[in-house]
mmCIF file of C-alpha atoms in Angstrom:
data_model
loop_
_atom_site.group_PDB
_atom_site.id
_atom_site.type_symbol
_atom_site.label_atom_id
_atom_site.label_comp_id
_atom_site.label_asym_id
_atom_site.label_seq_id
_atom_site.Cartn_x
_atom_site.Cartn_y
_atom_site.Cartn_z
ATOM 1 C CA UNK A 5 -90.464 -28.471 56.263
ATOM 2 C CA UNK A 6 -91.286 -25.160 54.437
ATOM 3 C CA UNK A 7 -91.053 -24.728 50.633
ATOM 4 C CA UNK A 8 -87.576 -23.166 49.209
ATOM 5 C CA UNK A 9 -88.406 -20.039 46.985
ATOM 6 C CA UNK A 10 -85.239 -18.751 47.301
ATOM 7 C CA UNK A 11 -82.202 -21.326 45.989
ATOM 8 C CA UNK A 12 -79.174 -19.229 46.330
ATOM 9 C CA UNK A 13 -79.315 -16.128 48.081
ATOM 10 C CA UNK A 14 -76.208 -14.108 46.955
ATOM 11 C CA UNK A 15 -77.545 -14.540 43.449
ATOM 12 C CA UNK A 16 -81.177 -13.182 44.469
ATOM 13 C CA UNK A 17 -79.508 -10.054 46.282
ATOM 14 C CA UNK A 18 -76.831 -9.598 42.914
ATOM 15 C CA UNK A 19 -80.283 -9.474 41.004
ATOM 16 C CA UNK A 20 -82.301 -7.041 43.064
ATOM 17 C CA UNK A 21 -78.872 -4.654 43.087
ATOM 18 C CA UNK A 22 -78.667 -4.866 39.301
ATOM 19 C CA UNK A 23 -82.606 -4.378 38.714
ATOM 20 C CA UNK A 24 -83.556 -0.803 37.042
ATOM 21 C CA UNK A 25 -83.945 1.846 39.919
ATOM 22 C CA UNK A 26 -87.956 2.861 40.234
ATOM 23 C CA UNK A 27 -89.175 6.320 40.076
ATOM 24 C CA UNK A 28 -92.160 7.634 42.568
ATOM 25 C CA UNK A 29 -95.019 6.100 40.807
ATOM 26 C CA UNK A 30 -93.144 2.731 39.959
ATOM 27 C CA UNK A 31 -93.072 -0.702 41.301
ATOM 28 C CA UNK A 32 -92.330 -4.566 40.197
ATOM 29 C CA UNK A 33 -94.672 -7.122 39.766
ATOM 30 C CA UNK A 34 -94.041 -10.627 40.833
ATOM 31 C CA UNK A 35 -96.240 -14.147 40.187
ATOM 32 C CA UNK A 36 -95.294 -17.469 42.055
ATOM 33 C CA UNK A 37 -96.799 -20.071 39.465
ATOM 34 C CA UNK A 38 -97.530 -23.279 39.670
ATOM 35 C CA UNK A 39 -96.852 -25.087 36.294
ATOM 36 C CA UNK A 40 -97.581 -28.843 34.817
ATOM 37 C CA UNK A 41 -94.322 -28.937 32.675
ATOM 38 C CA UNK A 42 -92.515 -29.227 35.726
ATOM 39 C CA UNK A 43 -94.951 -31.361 38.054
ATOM 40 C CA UNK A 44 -97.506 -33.410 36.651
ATOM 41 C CA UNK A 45 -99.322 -32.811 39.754
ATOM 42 C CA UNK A 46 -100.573 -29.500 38.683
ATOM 43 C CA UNK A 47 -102.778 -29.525 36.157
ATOM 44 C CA UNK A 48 -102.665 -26.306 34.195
ATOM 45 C CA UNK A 49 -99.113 -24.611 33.066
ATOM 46 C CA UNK A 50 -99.676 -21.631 34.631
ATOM 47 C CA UNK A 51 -102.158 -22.311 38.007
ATOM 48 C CA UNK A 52 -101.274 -18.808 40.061
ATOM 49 C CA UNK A 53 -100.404 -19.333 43.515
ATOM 50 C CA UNK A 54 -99.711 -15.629 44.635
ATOM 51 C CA UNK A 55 -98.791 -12.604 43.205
ATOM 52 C CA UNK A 56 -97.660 -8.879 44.511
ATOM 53 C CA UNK A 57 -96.031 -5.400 43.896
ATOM 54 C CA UNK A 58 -92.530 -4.736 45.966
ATOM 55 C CA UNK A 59 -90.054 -2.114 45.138
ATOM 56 C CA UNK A 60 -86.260 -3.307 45.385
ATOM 57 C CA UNK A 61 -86.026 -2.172 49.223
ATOM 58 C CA UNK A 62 -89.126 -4.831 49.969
ATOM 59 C CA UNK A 63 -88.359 -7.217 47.483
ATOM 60 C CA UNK A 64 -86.168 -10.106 49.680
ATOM 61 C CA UNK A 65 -88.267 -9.755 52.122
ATOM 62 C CA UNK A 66 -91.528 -10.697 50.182
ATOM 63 C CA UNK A 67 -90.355 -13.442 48.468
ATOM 64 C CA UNK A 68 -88.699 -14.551 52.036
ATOM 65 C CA UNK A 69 -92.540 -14.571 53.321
ATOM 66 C CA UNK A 70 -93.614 -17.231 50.481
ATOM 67 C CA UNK A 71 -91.858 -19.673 51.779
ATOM 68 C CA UNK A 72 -94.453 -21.050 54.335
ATOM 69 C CA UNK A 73 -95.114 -24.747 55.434
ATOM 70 C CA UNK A 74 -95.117 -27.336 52.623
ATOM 71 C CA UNK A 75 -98.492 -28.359 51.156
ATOM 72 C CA UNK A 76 -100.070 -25.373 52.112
ATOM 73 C CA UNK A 77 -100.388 -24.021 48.685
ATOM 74 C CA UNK A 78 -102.890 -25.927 46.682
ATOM 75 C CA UNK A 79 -104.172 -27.012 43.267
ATOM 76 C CA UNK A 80 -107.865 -27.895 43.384
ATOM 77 C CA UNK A 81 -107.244 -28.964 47.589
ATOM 78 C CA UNK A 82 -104.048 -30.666 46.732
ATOM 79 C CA UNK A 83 -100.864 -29.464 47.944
ATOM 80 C CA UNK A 84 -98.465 -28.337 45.255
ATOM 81 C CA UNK A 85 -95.232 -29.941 45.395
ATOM 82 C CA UNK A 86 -92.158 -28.228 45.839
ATOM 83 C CA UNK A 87 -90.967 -29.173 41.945
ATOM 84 C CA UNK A 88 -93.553 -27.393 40.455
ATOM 85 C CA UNK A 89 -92.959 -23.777 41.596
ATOM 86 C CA UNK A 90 -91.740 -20.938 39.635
ATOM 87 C CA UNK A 91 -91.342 -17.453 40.737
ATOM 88 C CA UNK A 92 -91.615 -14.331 37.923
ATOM 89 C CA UNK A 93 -90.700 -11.174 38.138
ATOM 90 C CA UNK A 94 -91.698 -8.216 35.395
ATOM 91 C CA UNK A 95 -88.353 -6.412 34.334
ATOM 92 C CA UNK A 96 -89.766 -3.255 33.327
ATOM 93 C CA UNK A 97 -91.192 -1.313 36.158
ATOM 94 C CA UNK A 98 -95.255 -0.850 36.204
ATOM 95 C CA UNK A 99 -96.736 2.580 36.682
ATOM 96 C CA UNK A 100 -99.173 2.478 40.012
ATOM 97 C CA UNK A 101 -100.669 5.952 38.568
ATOM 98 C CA UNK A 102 -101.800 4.438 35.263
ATOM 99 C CA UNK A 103 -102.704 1.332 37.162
ATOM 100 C CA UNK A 104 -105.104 3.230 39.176
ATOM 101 C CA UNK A 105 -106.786 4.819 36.528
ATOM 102 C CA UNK A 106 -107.278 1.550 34.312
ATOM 103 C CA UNK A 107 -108.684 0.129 37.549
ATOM 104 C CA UNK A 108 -110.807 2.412 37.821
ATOM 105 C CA UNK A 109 -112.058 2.259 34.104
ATOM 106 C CA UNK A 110 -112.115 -2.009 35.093
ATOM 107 C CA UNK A 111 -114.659 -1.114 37.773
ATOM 108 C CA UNK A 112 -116.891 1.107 36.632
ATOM 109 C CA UNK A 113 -117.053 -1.654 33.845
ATOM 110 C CA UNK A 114 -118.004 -4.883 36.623
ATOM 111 C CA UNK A 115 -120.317 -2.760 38.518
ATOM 112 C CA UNK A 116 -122.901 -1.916 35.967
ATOM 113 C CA UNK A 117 -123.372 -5.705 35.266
ATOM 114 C CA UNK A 118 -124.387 -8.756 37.613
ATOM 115 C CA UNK A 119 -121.971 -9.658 40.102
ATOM 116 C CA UNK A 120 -120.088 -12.737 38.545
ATOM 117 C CA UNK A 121 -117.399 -13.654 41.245
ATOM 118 C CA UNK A 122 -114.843 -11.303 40.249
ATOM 119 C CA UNK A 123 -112.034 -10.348 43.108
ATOM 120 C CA UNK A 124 -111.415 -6.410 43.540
ATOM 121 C CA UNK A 125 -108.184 -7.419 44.610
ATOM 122 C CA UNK A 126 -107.107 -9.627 41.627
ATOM 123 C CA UNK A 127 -108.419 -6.847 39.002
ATOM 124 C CA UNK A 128 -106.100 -4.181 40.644
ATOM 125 C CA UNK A 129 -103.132 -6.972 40.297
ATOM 126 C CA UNK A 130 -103.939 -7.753 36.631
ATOM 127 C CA UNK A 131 -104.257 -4.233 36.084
ATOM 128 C CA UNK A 132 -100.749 -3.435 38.159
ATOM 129 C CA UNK A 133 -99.244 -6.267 35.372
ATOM 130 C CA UNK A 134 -100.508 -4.965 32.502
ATOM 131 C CA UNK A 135 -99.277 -1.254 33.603
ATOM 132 C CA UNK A 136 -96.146 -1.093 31.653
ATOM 133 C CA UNK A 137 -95.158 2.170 30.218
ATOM 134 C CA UNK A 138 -91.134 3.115 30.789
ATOM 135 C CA UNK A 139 -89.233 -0.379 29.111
ATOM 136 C CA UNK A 140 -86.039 -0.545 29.757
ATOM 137 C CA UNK A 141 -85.153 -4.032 28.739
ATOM 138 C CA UNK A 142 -86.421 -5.864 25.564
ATOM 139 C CA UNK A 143 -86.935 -9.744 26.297
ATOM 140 C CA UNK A 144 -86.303 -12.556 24.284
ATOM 141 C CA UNK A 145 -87.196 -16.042 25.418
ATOM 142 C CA UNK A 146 -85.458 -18.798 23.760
ATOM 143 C CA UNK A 147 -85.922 -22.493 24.394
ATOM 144 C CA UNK A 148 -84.177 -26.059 24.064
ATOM 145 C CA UNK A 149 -81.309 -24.663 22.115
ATOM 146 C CA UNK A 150 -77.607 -24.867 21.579
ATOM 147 C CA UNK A 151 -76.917 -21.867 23.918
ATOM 148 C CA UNK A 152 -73.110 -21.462 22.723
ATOM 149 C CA UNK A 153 -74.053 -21.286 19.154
ATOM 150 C CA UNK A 154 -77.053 -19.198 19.817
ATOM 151 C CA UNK A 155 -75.311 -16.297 21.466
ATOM 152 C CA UNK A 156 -72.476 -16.608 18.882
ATOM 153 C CA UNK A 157 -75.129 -15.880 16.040
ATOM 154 C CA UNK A 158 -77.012 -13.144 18.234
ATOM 155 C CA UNK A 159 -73.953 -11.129 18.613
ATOM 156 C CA UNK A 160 -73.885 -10.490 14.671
ATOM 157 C CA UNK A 161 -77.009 -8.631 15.095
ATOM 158 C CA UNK A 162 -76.549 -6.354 17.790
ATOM 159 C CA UNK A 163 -73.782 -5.166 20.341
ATOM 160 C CA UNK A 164 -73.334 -7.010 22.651
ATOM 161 C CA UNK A 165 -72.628 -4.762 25.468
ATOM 162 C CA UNK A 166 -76.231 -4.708 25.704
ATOM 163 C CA UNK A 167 -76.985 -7.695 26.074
ATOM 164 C CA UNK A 168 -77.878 -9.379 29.791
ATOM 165 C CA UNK A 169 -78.223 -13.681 29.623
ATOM 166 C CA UNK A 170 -80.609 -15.540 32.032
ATOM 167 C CA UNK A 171 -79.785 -18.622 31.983
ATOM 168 C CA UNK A 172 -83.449 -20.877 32.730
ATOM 169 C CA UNK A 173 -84.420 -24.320 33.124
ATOM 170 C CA UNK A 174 -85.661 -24.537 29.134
ATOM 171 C CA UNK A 175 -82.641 -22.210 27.919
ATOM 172 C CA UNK A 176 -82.413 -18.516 28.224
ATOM 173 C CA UNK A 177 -84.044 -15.200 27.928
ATOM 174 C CA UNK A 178 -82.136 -12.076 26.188
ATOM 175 C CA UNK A 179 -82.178 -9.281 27.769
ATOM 176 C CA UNK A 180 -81.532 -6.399 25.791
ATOM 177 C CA UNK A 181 -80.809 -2.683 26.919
ATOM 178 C CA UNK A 182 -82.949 -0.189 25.119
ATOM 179 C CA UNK A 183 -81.054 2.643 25.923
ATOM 180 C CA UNK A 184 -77.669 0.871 24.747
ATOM 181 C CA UNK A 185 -78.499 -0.448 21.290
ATOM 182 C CA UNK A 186 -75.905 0.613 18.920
ATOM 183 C CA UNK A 187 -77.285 3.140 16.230
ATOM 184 C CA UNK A 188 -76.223 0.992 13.643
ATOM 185 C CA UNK A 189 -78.582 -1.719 14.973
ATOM 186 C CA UNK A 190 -81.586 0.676 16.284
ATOM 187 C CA UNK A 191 -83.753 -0.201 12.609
ATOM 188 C CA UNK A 192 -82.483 -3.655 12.149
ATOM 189 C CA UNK A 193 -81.851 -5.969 15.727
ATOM 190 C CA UNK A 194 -85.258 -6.467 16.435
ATOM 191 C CA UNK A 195 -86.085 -8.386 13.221
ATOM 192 C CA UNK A 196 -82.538 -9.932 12.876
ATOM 193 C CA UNK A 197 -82.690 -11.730 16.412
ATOM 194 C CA UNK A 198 -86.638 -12.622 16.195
ATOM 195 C CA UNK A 199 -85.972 -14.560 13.353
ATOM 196 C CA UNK A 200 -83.327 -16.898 15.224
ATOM 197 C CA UNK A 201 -84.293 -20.266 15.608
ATOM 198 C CA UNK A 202 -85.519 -20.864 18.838
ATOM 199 C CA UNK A 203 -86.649 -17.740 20.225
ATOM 200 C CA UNK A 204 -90.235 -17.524 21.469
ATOM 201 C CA UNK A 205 -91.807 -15.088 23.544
ATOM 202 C CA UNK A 206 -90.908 -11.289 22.883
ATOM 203 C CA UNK A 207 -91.075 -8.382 24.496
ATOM 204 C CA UNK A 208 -91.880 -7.006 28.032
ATOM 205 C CA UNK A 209 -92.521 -10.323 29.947
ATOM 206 C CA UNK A 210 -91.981 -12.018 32.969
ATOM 207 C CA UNK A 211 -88.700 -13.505 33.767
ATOM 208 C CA UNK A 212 -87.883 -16.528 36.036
ATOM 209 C CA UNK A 213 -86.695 -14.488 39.110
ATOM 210 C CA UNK A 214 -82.487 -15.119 39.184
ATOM 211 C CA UNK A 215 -81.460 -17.406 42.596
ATOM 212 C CA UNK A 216 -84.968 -18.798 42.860
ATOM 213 C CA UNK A 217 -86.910 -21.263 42.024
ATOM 214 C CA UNK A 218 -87.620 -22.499 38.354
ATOM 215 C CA UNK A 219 -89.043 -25.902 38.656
ATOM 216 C CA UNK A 220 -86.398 -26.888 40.759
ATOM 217 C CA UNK A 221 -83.505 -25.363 38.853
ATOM 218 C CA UNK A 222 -81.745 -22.073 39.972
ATOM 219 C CA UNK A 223 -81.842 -19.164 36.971
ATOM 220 C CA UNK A 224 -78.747 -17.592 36.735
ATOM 221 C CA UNK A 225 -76.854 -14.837 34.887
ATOM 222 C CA UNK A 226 -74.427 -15.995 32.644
#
């Protein structure tokens, strides 16, 4: 038996269509995490388990390839279970070209000191994540909230034909379209829907990755 990354296909493939089209020097990032608010098991709420770049044209076909034999990722030599999995994927494209060059600044950094067990690989990847400069969409994170009644009071704040709703295991994240906001919300939406009960993380973050896995719940659009 093989661990399910992917929970609903036609959802996955809706998602990858409707993702932001990536110019030359562009490409998504995307963590599979294992975390201890869904599996006691683990015991830290973000343990990484992999992580990679695809563009849209690759990116089935990567997340396809994590789903190898149960038990075979680990958490200190014990297999993870299933329930604790949660794939991420940045929204906003990251530049490879700035990348590159903050890598480079990263390594010229590590070698003039003492080798400490630092992975070339992993510093390119953290550099790759932190390589944000063209945002598209605006996240808000909100958790254990009524979701009816949030989205009602949102809408008073901005227009909401901007607006994209992931549904997650905890609640939802906001997505809002920079390019859409309303001028008569441009100075104002940003402070209005931060201050909404609820909401938590802001900004240009990871997302749980729409038809996969969350913990063993299946993010959807609503």
């Amino acid at each position: 038996m093989n661990y399910q990354i992917i929970r609903d296909e036609k959802l996955f493939l809706n998602f990858i269509d409707w993702l932001p089209e990536l110019k030359r020097n562009e490409t998504y990032y995307v963590s599979l995490l294992a975390r201890s608010k869904y599996h006691q098991a683990v015991g830290s709420d973000k343990a990484q388990v992999k992580r990679f770049t695809a563009t849209k044209d690759f990116l089935f076909d990567k997340v396809k390839q994590l789903e190898c034999e149960l038990g075979t990722y680990k958490y200190k030599g014990v297999g993870i279970p299933q329930e604790a999995l949660a794939l991420y994927i940045s929204l906003n494209p990251r530049d490879m070209e700035k990348a590159c060059k903050s890598a480079l600044i990263r390594f010229a950094e590590l070698i003039t000191k003492e080798y400490n067990g630092y992975n070339p690989h992993q510093e390119v990847l953290s550099e790759i994540q932190k390589s944000c400069t063209r945002k598209v969409y605006f996240d808000l994170d909100f958790d254990k909230v009524d979701i009816t009644e949030t989205l009602t009071e949102i809408k008073n704040y901005i227009n909401e034909d901007c607006l994209t709703v992931l549904r997650t295991r905890g609640g939802f994240h906001l997505l809002v379209e920079l390019s859409r906001i309303e001028k008569q919300y441009t100075k104002t939406w940003h402070q209005s829907l931060a201050k909404i009960e609820g909401c938590d993380v802001k900004g240009d973050n990871l997302i749980p990755l729409p038809g996969c896995t969350q913990g063993d719940f299946t993010p959807h659009f609503m």
